[in-house]
Structure formats: structure tokens, C-alpha cells
Short mmCIF file of C-alpha atoms in Angstrom, two decimals:
data_model
loop_
_atom_site.label_atom_id
_atom_site.label_comp_id
_atom_site.label_asym_id
_atom_site.label_seq_id
_atom_site.Cartn_x
_atom_site.Cartn_y
_atom_site.Cartn_z
CA MET E 189 98.80 106.77 76.26
CA LYS E 190 96.19 105.90 78.64
CA LEU E 191 96.67 107.16 82.23
CA ARG E 192 96.45 103.63 83.64
CA ASN E 193 99.20 102.59 81.35
CA MET E 194 101.32 105.54 82.57
CA ILE E 195 100.61 104.63 86.08
CA TRP E 196 101.81 101.14 85.56
CA ILE E 197 105.03 102.38 83.89
CA GLY E 198 105.66 104.51 86.83
CA LEU E 199 105.23 101.52 89.13
CA VAL E 200 107.67 99.59 86.98
CA LEU E 201 110.36 102.37 87.23
CA ALA E 202 109.73 102.52 91.11
CA CYS E 203 110.27 98.77 91.45
CA GLY E 204 113.30 98.58 89.35
CA ALA E 205 114.56 95.77 87.15
CA GLY E 206 113.17 92.99 89.28
CA CYS E 207 109.52 94.28 88.97
CA SER E 208 109.88 95.11 85.34
CA ASP E 209 110.87 91.58 84.63
CA PHE E 210 107.33 90.62 85.48
CA LEU E 211 105.75 93.34 83.41
CA ASP E 212 108.05 93.08 80.36
CA VAL E 213 106.66 89.48 79.57
CA GLN E 214 103.31 90.89 78.41
CA PRO E 215 103.07 94.55 77.38
CA LYS E 216 99.30 94.89 77.53
CA ASP E 217 97.99 96.55 80.64
CA LYS E 218 95.66 93.85 81.99
CA GLN E 219 98.06 91.09 81.04
CA SER E 220 100.89 92.99 82.77
CA GLU E 221 98.90 93.36 85.90
CA LYS E 222 97.91 89.72 85.86
CA GLN E 223 101.52 88.65 85.31
CA LEU E 224 102.82 90.74 88.25
CA PHE E 225 100.20 89.54 90.79
CA SER E 226 100.53 85.89 89.77
CA THR E 227 103.31 85.27 92.39
CA ARG E 228 103.98 86.14 95.98
CA GLY E 229 107.12 87.99 94.94
CA GLY E 230 105.09 90.05 92.46
CA PHE E 231 102.78 91.32 95.30
CA TYR E 232 105.82 92.40 97.43
CA MET E 233 107.56 94.01 94.42
CA ALA E 234 104.42 96.05 93.58
CA VAL E 235 104.11 97.04 97.23
CA ASN E 236 107.74 98.07 97.39
CA GLY E 237 107.26 100.21 94.26
CA ILE E 238 104.35 101.92 95.93
CA TYR E 239 106.37 102.74 99.07
CA ASN E 240 109.19 104.12 96.74
CA LYS E 241 106.57 106.45 95.36
CA VAL E 242 105.82 107.68 98.84
CA ALA E 243 109.42 108.59 99.11
CA SER E 244 109.37 110.61 95.90
CA THR E 245 110.41 114.22 96.01
CA ALA E 246 106.83 115.35 95.11
CA LEU E 247 105.65 113.57 98.38
CA TYR E 248 107.71 112.91 101.41
CA GLY E 249 111.15 112.89 99.86
CA LYS E 250 110.95 116.70 99.69
CA ASN E 251 107.62 118.61 99.28
CA LEU E 252 105.78 117.09 102.36
CA SER E 253 108.74 116.89 104.61
CA TYR E 254 111.63 119.45 104.60
CA GLU E 255 110.84 121.80 101.91
CA LEU E 256 107.38 122.90 100.59
CA VAL E 257 105.36 122.48 103.84
CA ASP E 258 108.19 123.56 106.07
CA VAL E 259 108.77 126.72 104.08
CA ILE E 260 105.09 127.76 104.30
CA SER E 261 105.15 127.27 107.98
CA LYS E 262 107.92 130.07 108.28
CA ARG E 263 110.69 127.70 109.35
CA TYR E 264 113.40 129.16 107.16
CA SER E 265 114.57 132.52 105.61
CA PRO E 266 115.26 131.45 102.05
CA LEU E 267 117.79 133.48 99.85
CA GLN E 268 116.11 136.06 97.65
CA ALA E 269 117.77 134.74 94.60
CA ASN E 270 115.45 131.67 94.76
CA THR E 271 112.12 132.97 93.63
CA TYR E 272 110.25 129.67 94.27
CA LEU E 273 111.23 129.41 97.83
CA THR E 274 110.66 133.04 98.57
CA ALA E 275 107.23 132.87 96.92
CA LEU E 276 106.41 129.95 99.24
CA SER E 277 107.62 131.70 102.22
CA SER E 278 105.38 134.68 101.50
CA PHE E 279 102.31 132.56 100.88
CA ASP E 280 102.25 133.38 97.17
CA TYR E 281 100.37 130.41 96.04
CA ALA E 282 99.59 132.08 92.62
CA ASP E 283 103.28 132.01 91.65
CA ASN E 284 103.65 129.62 88.58
CA SER E 285 106.48 127.57 90.13
CA VAL E 286 104.56 127.16 93.46
CA GLN E 287 101.49 125.99 91.40
CA THR E 288 103.71 123.49 89.68
CA GLY E 289 104.98 122.12 92.87
CA LEU E 290 101.53 121.84 94.49
CA SER E 291 100.23 120.10 91.17
CA ASN E 292 103.04 117.67 91.34
CA THR E 293 102.22 116.77 94.91
CA TRP E 294 98.55 116.39 94.21
CA THR E 295 99.11 114.33 91.03
CA GLU E 296 101.78 111.92 92.64
CA ALA E 297 99.55 111.43 95.73
CA TYR E 298 96.59 110.22 93.73
CA ASN E 299 98.79 108.24 91.37
CA THR E 300 99.98 106.40 94.47
CA ILE E 301 96.63 106.04 95.93
CA LEU E 302 95.55 104.50 92.55
CA ASN E 303 98.30 101.89 92.77
CA CYS E 304 97.26 101.06 96.32
CA ASN E 305 93.80 100.34 95.00
CA VAL E 306 95.30 98.14 92.30
CA VAL E 307 96.97 96.11 94.82
CA LEU E 308 93.86 95.88 97.04
CA ASP E 309 91.69 94.66 94.03
CA ASN E 310 94.34 92.00 93.17
CA LEU E 311 94.49 90.96 96.81
CA GLU E 312 90.89 89.86 96.53
CA GLU E 313 91.98 87.42 93.79
CA SER E 314 95.16 86.11 95.53
CA ASP E 315 93.80 82.95 96.85
CA GLY E 316 96.42 80.24 96.71
CA ILE E 317 99.19 82.70 96.11
CA LEU E 318 99.56 84.44 99.52
CA LEU E 319 99.07 83.07 103.03
CA THR E 320 95.99 84.34 104.93
CA SER E 321 98.25 86.42 107.27
CA GLU E 322 100.12 87.88 104.29
CA TYR E 323 96.83 88.81 102.57
CA ARG E 324 95.54 90.50 105.82
CA MET E 325 98.87 92.30 106.35
CA LEU E 326 99.19 93.75 102.96
CA LYS E 327 95.44 94.67 102.74
CA GLY E 328 95.85 96.46 106.13
CA GLU E 329 99.02 98.23 104.89
CA MET E 330 97.32 99.35 101.66
CA LEU E 331 94.19 100.64 103.36
CA ALA E 332 96.33 102.49 105.85
CA LEU E 333 98.53 103.96 103.22
CA ARG E 334 95.55 105.09 101.21
CA ALA E 335 94.05 106.77 104.27
CA PHE E 336 97.43 108.39 105.12
CA LEU E 337 97.89 109.96 101.64
CA HIS E 338 94.21 111.19 101.48
CA PHE E 339 94.62 112.64 104.98
CA ASP E 340 97.70 114.77 104.15
CA ILE E 341 96.12 115.97 100.88
CA LEU E 342 93.09 116.92 103.01
CA ARG E 343 95.30 118.70 105.47
CA LEU E 344 97.14 120.55 102.68
CA PHE E 345 94.33 121.45 100.30
CA GLY E 346 91.15 121.00 102.37
CA PRO E 347 89.57 123.80 104.37
CA VAL E 348 90.54 124.76 107.94
CA TYR E 349 88.69 121.86 109.48
CA LYS E 350 88.27 123.64 112.78
CA ASN E 351 86.24 126.41 111.09
CA HIS E 352 84.53 124.59 108.04
CA PRO E 353 84.25 120.84 108.36
CA GLU E 354 81.25 120.97 106.07
CA ALA E 355 83.12 122.70 103.26
CA ALA E 356 84.12 120.76 99.95
CA ALA E 357 87.58 119.38 100.23
CA ILE E 358 89.02 116.59 98.03
CA PRO E 359 88.05 113.41 96.22
CA TYR E 360 88.55 110.13 98.00
CA ASN E 361 89.61 107.45 95.53
CA GLU E 362 88.67 103.88 96.19
CA SER E 363 88.87 102.51 92.79
CA ALA E 364 91.60 101.13 90.53
CA ARG E 365 89.88 102.71 87.50
CA VAL E 366 90.75 106.26 86.32
CA SER E 367 87.61 108.46 86.63
CA ALA E 368 86.56 111.91 87.71
CA LEU E 369 85.61 111.91 91.38
CA PRO E 370 83.41 114.48 93.12
CA LEU E 371 84.97 116.70 95.94
CA LEU E 372 83.56 115.46 99.17
CA ALA E 373 83.02 117.60 102.29
CA ALA E 374 85.96 117.46 104.64
CA ASP E 375 83.79 115.82 107.40
CA SER E 376 82.84 113.17 105.02
CA VAL E 377 86.32 112.43 103.97
CA MET E 378 87.35 112.34 107.65
CA HIS E 379 84.69 110.19 109.07
CA GLU E 380 83.29 108.10 106.30
CA LYS E 381 86.46 107.34 104.43
CA ILE E 382 89.77 107.88 106.34
CA GLN E 383 88.60 106.70 109.77
CA ARG E 384 86.75 103.65 108.17
CA ASP E 385 89.89 102.68 106.37
CA LEU E 386 92.06 102.94 109.41
CA ASP E 387 89.58 100.99 111.56
CA GLU E 388 89.65 98.17 109.02
CA ALA E 389 93.50 98.49 108.71
CA GLU E 390 93.89 98.17 112.47
CA SER E 391 91.79 95.10 112.69
CA LEU E 392 93.54 93.40 109.79
CA LEU E 393 97.13 94.12 111.15
CA ALA E 394 96.24 93.27 114.71
CA ASP E 395 96.44 89.65 114.01
CA SER E 396 98.86 89.62 110.96
CA ASP E 397 101.68 92.01 111.48
CA PRO E 398 104.86 90.48 112.64
CA VAL E 399 105.97 93.72 114.23
CA ILE E 400 103.72 92.82 117.20
CA GLU E 401 105.56 89.88 118.34
CA GLY E 402 108.99 90.44 116.75
CA GLY E 403 109.43 94.21 116.73
CA PRO E 404 110.43 96.55 113.80
CA MET E 405 113.31 94.46 112.54
CA VAL E 406 111.56 91.25 112.59
CA SER E 407 112.07 88.67 109.81
CA LEU E 408 110.02 85.48 109.85
CA GLU E 409 111.88 84.36 106.68
CA ASN E 410 115.36 82.97 105.95
CA ASP E 411 118.14 85.20 105.18
CA GLN E 412 117.43 85.29 101.43
CA ASP E 413 113.67 86.08 101.95
CA VAL E 414 113.10 89.10 103.94
CA TYR E 415 109.88 90.52 102.82
CA LEU E 416 108.53 91.05 106.29
CA ARG E 417 111.61 92.86 107.64
CA TYR E 418 112.09 96.49 108.36
CA ARG E 419 108.53 97.04 109.48
CA GLN E 420 109.45 100.68 110.18
CA LEU E 421 109.41 101.20 106.44
CA ARG E 422 105.76 99.98 106.24
CA MET E 423 102.43 101.11 107.56
CA ASN E 424 102.69 98.68 110.39
CA TYR E 425 100.18 98.12 113.22
CA TYR E 426 101.83 100.65 115.70
CA ALA E 427 102.02 103.30 112.95
CA VAL E 428 98.31 102.83 112.25
CA LEU E 429 97.47 103.39 116.00
CA ALA E 430 99.52 106.53 115.87
CA LEU E 431 97.86 107.65 112.67
CA LYS E 432 94.39 107.15 114.18
CA ALA E 433 95.38 109.39 116.99
CA ARG E 434 96.58 112.05 114.62
CA VAL E 435 93.34 111.86 112.51
CA TYR E 436 91.14 112.13 115.64
CA LEU E 437 92.90 115.10 116.94
CA TYR E 438 92.61 116.87 113.57
CA ALA E 439 88.94 116.16 113.60
CA GLY E 440 88.60 117.80 117.08
CA GLU E 441 87.68 114.47 118.71
CA GLN E 442 89.97 114.74 121.72
CA ALA E 443 88.46 111.75 123.65
CA LYS E 444 89.02 109.43 120.82
CA ALA E 445 92.45 110.84 120.07
CA LEU E 446 93.36 110.17 123.85
CA ALA E 447 92.12 106.64 123.76
CA ALA E 448 94.09 105.83 120.60
CA ALA E 449 97.22 107.50 121.98
CA ARG E 450 96.87 105.67 125.37
CA LYS E 451 96.43 102.34 123.57
CA LEU E 452 99.85 102.91 121.97
CA LEU E 453 101.65 104.39 124.85
CA THR E 454 100.45 101.90 127.45
CA ASP E 455 101.54 98.97 125.38
CA ALA E 456 104.74 97.52 127.19
CA ARG E 457 106.10 96.39 123.82
CA VAL E 458 106.20 99.91 122.44
CA ASP E 459 108.87 100.92 124.79
CA GLU E 460 110.76 97.86 124.01
CA TYR E 461 110.49 98.18 120.25
CA PHE E 462 110.78 101.83 119.94
CA PRO E 463 113.13 103.00 122.80
CA ALA E 464 114.29 106.56 123.38
CA VAL E 465 117.23 107.75 121.54
CA ASP E 466 120.44 107.01 123.59
CA PRO E 467 122.27 110.32 124.28
CA ASN E 468 125.59 108.41 124.71
CA LYS E 469 125.26 107.08 121.14
CA LEU E 470 124.07 110.39 119.86
CA LEU E 471 125.96 113.26 121.37
CA ALA E 472 129.14 111.45 122.12
CA ASN E 473 129.31 109.95 118.60
CA GLN E 474 130.74 112.29 115.96
CA ASP E 475 131.18 109.78 113.21
CA ASN E 476 127.73 108.22 112.82
CA PRO E 477 125.20 109.62 115.17
CA ASP E 478 121.54 108.62 114.65
CA ARG E 479 120.33 112.15 114.15
CA VAL E 480 116.95 111.12 113.06
CA PHE E 481 116.25 109.34 116.38
CA SER E 482 115.41 106.29 114.33
CA THR E 483 114.46 104.00 117.36
CA GLU E 484 111.63 106.25 118.04
CA VAL E 485 110.17 106.37 114.47
CA LEU E 486 106.92 104.26 114.10
CA ALA E 487 106.96 104.54 110.29
CA GLY E 488 109.40 106.10 107.88
CA ILE E 489 110.77 106.06 104.30
CA TYR E 490 113.92 104.87 102.81
CA VAL E 491 115.83 107.56 100.95
CA LYS E 492 119.01 106.36 99.37
CA ASP E 493 120.54 109.79 98.72
CA ARG E 494 119.40 111.41 101.92
CA ALA E 495 122.81 112.95 102.50
CA GLY E 496 122.14 115.03 99.33
CA ILE E 497 119.23 116.80 101.14
CA HIS E 498 121.76 118.34 103.53
CA SER E 499 124.30 119.45 100.86
CA ASN E 500 121.64 120.61 98.47
CA TYR E 501 119.48 122.55 100.87
CA PHE E 502 120.93 122.97 104.40
CA SER E 503 124.71 123.44 103.87
CA SER E 504 125.80 127.06 104.02
CA GLU E 505 128.75 125.97 102.01
CA GLN E 506 127.24 123.87 99.27
CA ALA E 507 123.59 124.63 98.88
CA GLY E 508 123.91 127.83 96.83
CA ASN E 509 120.61 129.55 96.15
CA ASN E 510 118.71 126.65 97.61
CA TYR E 511 120.08 127.29 101.09
CA LEU E 512 117.34 126.85 103.75
CA HIS E 513 118.27 128.31 107.11
CA PRO E 514 116.31 130.10 109.93
CA ARG E 515 117.01 133.83 110.46
CA LYS E 516 120.11 134.76 112.42
CA ASN E 517 119.87 133.84 116.16
CA PHE E 518 116.47 132.30 115.88
CA VAL E 519 117.72 128.85 116.75
CA ASN E 520 119.62 129.65 119.92
CA MET E 521 117.68 132.67 121.20
CA SER E 522 114.15 131.76 120.25
CA LEU E 523 113.58 128.22 119.40
CA PHE E 524 115.81 126.86 122.14
CA ALA E 525 115.91 129.86 124.33
CA GLY E 526 117.47 128.98 127.81
CA GLU E 527 117.40 125.19 126.86
CA THR E 528 120.37 124.64 124.65
CA GLN E 529 121.19 121.47 126.56
CA ASP E 530 118.27 119.97 124.54
CA TYR E 531 119.34 116.99 122.60
CA ARG E 532 117.70 118.32 119.46
CA PHE E 533 119.71 121.51 119.55
CA GLN E 534 122.94 119.60 120.20
CA ALA E 535 122.32 116.94 117.55
CA TRP E 536 120.46 118.88 114.80
CA TRP E 537 122.10 122.38 114.71
CA ARG E 538 125.44 123.68 114.01
CA THR E 539 126.78 127.17 113.80
CA ALA E 540 126.94 128.13 110.09
CA SER E 541 130.48 128.17 108.73
CA ASN E 542 129.53 130.95 106.33
CA GLU E 543 129.93 133.95 108.46
CA SER E 544 128.15 136.12 106.00
CA GLU E 545 125.02 134.28 106.63
CA GLY E 546 125.42 133.72 110.47
CA GLY E 547 123.04 131.70 112.43
CA TYR E 548 122.85 127.81 112.29
CA ASP E 549 122.86 125.08 109.69
CA PHE E 550 120.19 122.27 110.07
CA ILE E 551 122.13 119.01 110.17
CA LYS E 552 119.54 116.39 110.84
CA TYR E 553 120.18 114.87 107.40
CA GLU E 554 123.89 115.40 107.09
CA GLU E 555 125.95 112.35 105.78
CA ILE E 556 127.37 110.12 108.47
CA ALA E 557 130.31 107.84 108.20
CA GLN E 558 129.65 104.30 107.09
CA PRO E 559 131.14 101.10 108.63
CA ALA E 560 134.78 100.65 107.79
CA GLU E 561 134.67 96.83 108.10
CA LYS E 562 134.03 94.80 104.98
CA GLY E 563 130.89 93.02 104.84
CA GLU E 564 129.05 95.36 107.30
CA THR E 565 125.89 96.86 106.02
CA GLU E 566 125.27 100.77 106.01
CA TYR E 567 123.69 102.12 109.06
CA PHE E 568 119.94 101.90 108.54
CA TYR E 569 119.35 105.30 109.93
CA ALA E 570 121.65 106.98 107.40
CA VAL E 571 119.01 106.49 104.74
CA PHE E 572 115.89 106.72 106.98
CA MET E 573 113.46 109.57 107.30
CA SER E 574 110.39 109.85 109.58
CA LEU E 575 106.79 109.81 108.71
CA ILE E 576 105.32 109.17 112.19
CA ARG E 577 107.16 109.47 115.33
CA LEU E 578 106.30 108.16 118.79
CA SER E 579 106.91 111.52 120.30
CA GLU E 580 103.86 112.86 118.42
CA VAL E 581 101.70 110.38 120.18
CA TYR E 582 102.67 111.87 123.55
CA TYR E 583 101.98 115.41 122.24
CA ILE E 584 98.49 114.18 121.20
CA ALA E 585 97.80 112.63 124.56
CA ALA E 586 99.03 115.78 126.21
CA GLU E 587 96.79 118.07 124.17
CA SER E 588 93.70 115.65 124.46
CA GLU E 589 93.95 115.18 128.31
CA PRO E 590 91.03 117.00 130.01
CA VAL E 591 93.00 117.74 133.27
CA LEU E 592 95.85 120.34 132.94
CA ALA E 593 98.22 118.45 135.23
CA ASP E 594 97.94 115.52 133.07
CA LYS E 595 98.70 117.59 129.99
CA TYR E 596 102.00 118.70 131.42
CA ALA E 597 102.67 115.06 132.58
CA TRP E 598 102.61 113.67 129.10
CA LEU E 599 104.71 116.73 127.73
CA ASN E 600 107.25 116.25 130.49
CA LYS E 601 107.75 112.54 129.46
CA ILE E 602 109.14 113.69 126.15
CA ARG E 603 111.03 116.67 127.68
CA GLU E 604 112.96 114.14 129.89
CA ARG E 605 113.73 112.12 126.84
CA ARG E 606 115.35 115.15 125.29
CA GLY E 607 117.48 115.93 128.32
CA LEU E 608 115.29 118.78 129.66
CA GLY E 609 113.76 119.45 133.07
CA VAL E 610 110.24 119.07 134.24
CA LEU E 611 107.88 121.81 133.57
CA THR E 612 105.56 123.24 136.38
CA VAL E 613 101.93 123.35 135.95
CA ILE E 614 100.92 126.87 135.19
CA SER E 615 98.03 127.50 132.85
CA GLU E 616 96.38 126.34 129.66
CA ASP E 617 97.91 129.14 127.67
CA ASP E 618 101.49 128.29 128.95
CA PHE E 619 100.89 124.60 128.15
CA MET E 620 99.69 125.39 124.51
CA LYS E 621 102.80 127.69 124.10
CA ARG E 622 105.09 124.83 125.42
CA LEU E 623 103.37 122.33 123.15
CA ARG E 624 103.78 124.42 120.10
CA THR E 625 107.44 124.91 120.91
CA GLU E 626 107.78 121.04 121.20
CA TYR E 627 106.42 120.75 117.68
CA LEU E 628 108.68 123.37 116.22
CA ARG E 629 111.77 121.70 117.90
CA GLU E 630 110.84 118.01 117.27
CA PHE E 631 109.47 118.11 113.70
CA MET E 632 111.85 120.46 111.88
CA GLY E 633 112.41 118.96 108.38
CA GLU E 634 109.42 116.64 108.66
CA GLY E 635 106.54 118.75 107.55
CA GLN E 636 104.25 118.40 110.67
CA ILE E 637 104.58 122.02 111.79
CA PHE E 638 102.41 123.56 109.01
CA PHE E 639 99.72 121.07 109.78
CA MET E 640 99.85 121.90 113.42
CA TYR E 641 99.28 125.63 112.91
CA LYS E 642 96.53 124.90 110.34
CA ARG E 643 94.77 122.46 112.74
CA LEU E 644 94.83 124.91 115.60
CA TYR E 645 94.24 127.88 113.13
CA ALA E 646 96.96 129.59 115.22
CA THR E 647 98.98 132.77 114.75
CA ILE E 648 102.65 132.16 113.80
CA ALA E 649 104.05 134.11 116.73
CA SER E 650 107.15 136.31 116.17
CA ASP E 651 109.30 134.16 118.39
CA GLU E 652 108.15 130.98 116.55
CA ASN E 653 108.80 132.52 113.09
CA GLY E 654 112.11 131.34 111.65
CA ASN E 655 111.60 133.58 108.59
CA ASP E 656 111.34 137.29 109.44
CA ALA E 657 110.43 137.71 113.13
CA ASN E 658 106.97 139.11 112.35
CA ALA E 659 103.75 137.57 113.70
CA TYR E 660 101.40 136.02 111.09
CA GLU E 661 97.76 135.76 112.05
CA PRO E 662 95.82 132.79 110.76
CA ARG E 663 94.03 133.46 107.53
CA GLU E 664 92.19 130.96 105.35
CA GLU E 665 94.17 132.12 102.21
CA ARG E 666 97.48 131.22 104.08
CA TYR E 667 96.33 127.94 105.42
CA VAL E 668 94.28 126.61 102.51
CA LEU E 669 96.38 125.86 99.51
CA PRO E 670 94.66 126.07 96.18
CA LEU E 671 93.53 123.00 94.25
CA PRO E 672 95.72 122.50 91.10
CA SER E 673 94.25 124.36 88.12
CA GLY E 674 93.86 121.20 86.25
CA GLU E 675 91.75 119.70 88.87
CA ILE E 676 89.49 122.81 89.00
CA ALA E 677 89.04 122.73 85.17
CA ASN E 678 87.91 119.13 85.34
CA ARG E 679 85.10 120.10 87.79
#
């Protein structure tokens, strides 16, 4: 079967029955594609299918959030009985199961990128099907998502950018056709491809994204037609600004990173649309707390069975050999040492009930009670996981500021949102230590910690290591994951 046909079958499965209805009419590849994109609804179904792929376990539903990338950043002390997780935690990338996991992530990412390109191609032929504003919005989303996926593949498999920006990295696919693509230099991917796509995405979304005027829950449609609702589940305008700041910082362009961060953080609508988590609704609410701090998430994914993440991986009673937990006493004595009043400690950690293990269970994704009243919908944040948080933009601003006092000022803004006191200005080294601690506390279960260490080419200090209390100095072989063997064979 041709790869393109396989990709379209994958898209059909992701869309569900509604999308497959369009494709089942005519089974041939080009005819199926034409049929799907002959209506406005077809475009939105295809786009929904792509976002479903983003939430797959090979991508942000597991590997690029709470499991693979968190394990290699030494967040957990996996049980020895699980050879895959223990291989990951020891940077054993030659292990067969690890290679399979990495290959799955690579393949699913490029499969999803290809589908973005299919939509982009068909958008150029959508005259009379979509409104101009819809065309611009969907094009902006697909360009941003294409850049987002390439960027994370670059961060995972590419060189340590700080040391070798000129080194060969990854292909950048801008075509809807399946073909072998050359490995581009990391610097070329960053500046000529990712930043270009994000600039165009920002321009397109700036005058078309309904989030700007109506916020993340906006719907310009009637109740039966909500294509434009839940903008937090899409690469919306504000998420693109944050992503640009993330990309600039990774490229070492602090001035541009700071400008992008300030553009977002000085927009009065951002505080209105993405307010800080309310501690009264979080800590005093034992039934259905918003543990993902969803009001602060700029872009995220829908994961219907999110509660299963907790029971299958983080519950000391249910997870079995998959149980992921930091080493004993790491959470209270190292990660939150002296600051256990932090909302993140109070809301995300619980003393493990299994005394033979000790320590703490991570409960960010634990199931919450649903509304008892008939007719009420489930809590949105019960099936929501973060891709881009507003807090990260504060951290980017803090790191990018040239003046030390201003660095602490940005950092203190988030600390205040987390129930913590203001830090005194001490030194650059103290600031960076505090900043790393913020990343470790804030992004547990979300995959950003590994990318922080790789970007800085920093040592995983003993008091930052949730695995075994040793310090791990930066090494290329630890921070640069090998390309899948199939990709190498095709070179």
C-alpha cells in the first residue's frame, strides 16, 4: 500500500466516522482527498484529525509529555522490572525498545506534518468553500503546527544547538508528497524554516483568529456549529507568540525572545483570557480541582482518557511495573525544599499510599469527579493537557532580560502566582538555579524539562535529579537522541 494512502487511512481513523463518511464515498486517494475538501465541514474534520494525531501516545499523549522525555531528564526512579523505562533513565538509546519508541515518535511527527501540508495545499484551492478569515485562520494554524512539530523533533534528535548550530539535524517537510528529504543544518531549520513559518502564521492569525476578540472559549457560530470554539485546543494567535519566544530562546537570540515575550505579556487581553489559577478553586476543592491550571494554558490537547495516565503510570497502587515516581524524599526535601506552601506541591503531589515505595505520587492527571447534575457537560480541564503555558513566557522573559534585577522581577511574578514569596536579587548563578527549579516544578509531566537541560547544556545537579541523587554532567550522547535506524538507512 502506498504511504500516502496509509497516511490518509490514519487521518480517517483519527477523524472518526464523520470524517470517514467523506472518504468512503470514493476510495481512490486523490478522489478521497478532493471529496474531503469539497466542503467547509470537511476542512474542519481534517484539521480535527490532525490535532487528534498530535494527542497520540507517540507524540504529546505520552512520549513527548509525561513519559519518554521526562524519564530521560531524570524526573523519576522507574521500577527495575520495567526494562524500557530503566533503559531510558540510564540514557541507553541503543536498547531495542527505546529505539522503537523513538522511531514511533519520529514517524508519527512526520506523518502529522505531511497531513498539515495536505491541508495547506487544499487551502490554496478552497476559493468559494471557506470565508477569507477561515482560510487565513486555518492556514496560520497549519503553518504553526508544522513549525511546532519540526521544532520538537529538532530539539529531540538535533544537535546541542548551543554548541553545534551548523551540524546536520533533521529534514523539513513542506510538501504533501512522500519523498526522501535531506538533513538540513540545525541553524537552517531554525532560521530559514521554523521562524519563517511562525512569522507567516502570526501574520495570518493576527487578523483572523477569534481568540483575539473573544478569548479561548469564543464561538462565532450558533450552538450547533462550534468549529471556532475551544481555541486553547488549537495553535491560536497567542500560542504562536509564545512559541516564537520559545524558538528564539532556543536559538540563543535573547533580544528577539524578550521582544516576543513582552508582546504577549504586555497585552491586557492575555491576563483577561488566561488568568492565574484560583487557589480557592484549586486547594479548597477536593472533588474537581483544576490541577492542570487550565486557565493559564495557551495551547493544549484533548485526551479523553487522561485519567488513565495517572492510574497506569503514577498511582503507587495501580500502575504496577509502569509506576513512575521520584526517588524517596526528593519532592519534599529537594524539589520543594522549604517551600511546600507552593500551590504545585499542594495540588500535584500526594504521599504515596504504598509505604514500601515511600515518597510521593504525582497526581496532576488524576481523575476528578464529574458534574452530578443531568445535562451538565464534563469539566473541560478533566481531559486537557498543556502544550504551551503562559508561565513559560514569563520564564523566557526572565532569562532574556539583560539586567539582573529585571530577571528576578519576571520570575517573582510567577512565584507570586504560585503562593510563594518574592526572591531577593543575589547573583546570575542564583537566578539560573532558581529558574531551573521553576522549570522542574512547573513542567513535571509535560516534557519541557529535558529540552531546558539540552538548550542550556547544563548538568543535572544531584538536588535536581529525581532518579538517583547523582549529578549528570552534560554530554552529547545523553542530550542528542539517535535518528531512527530506518531514517539513517535511507540516507
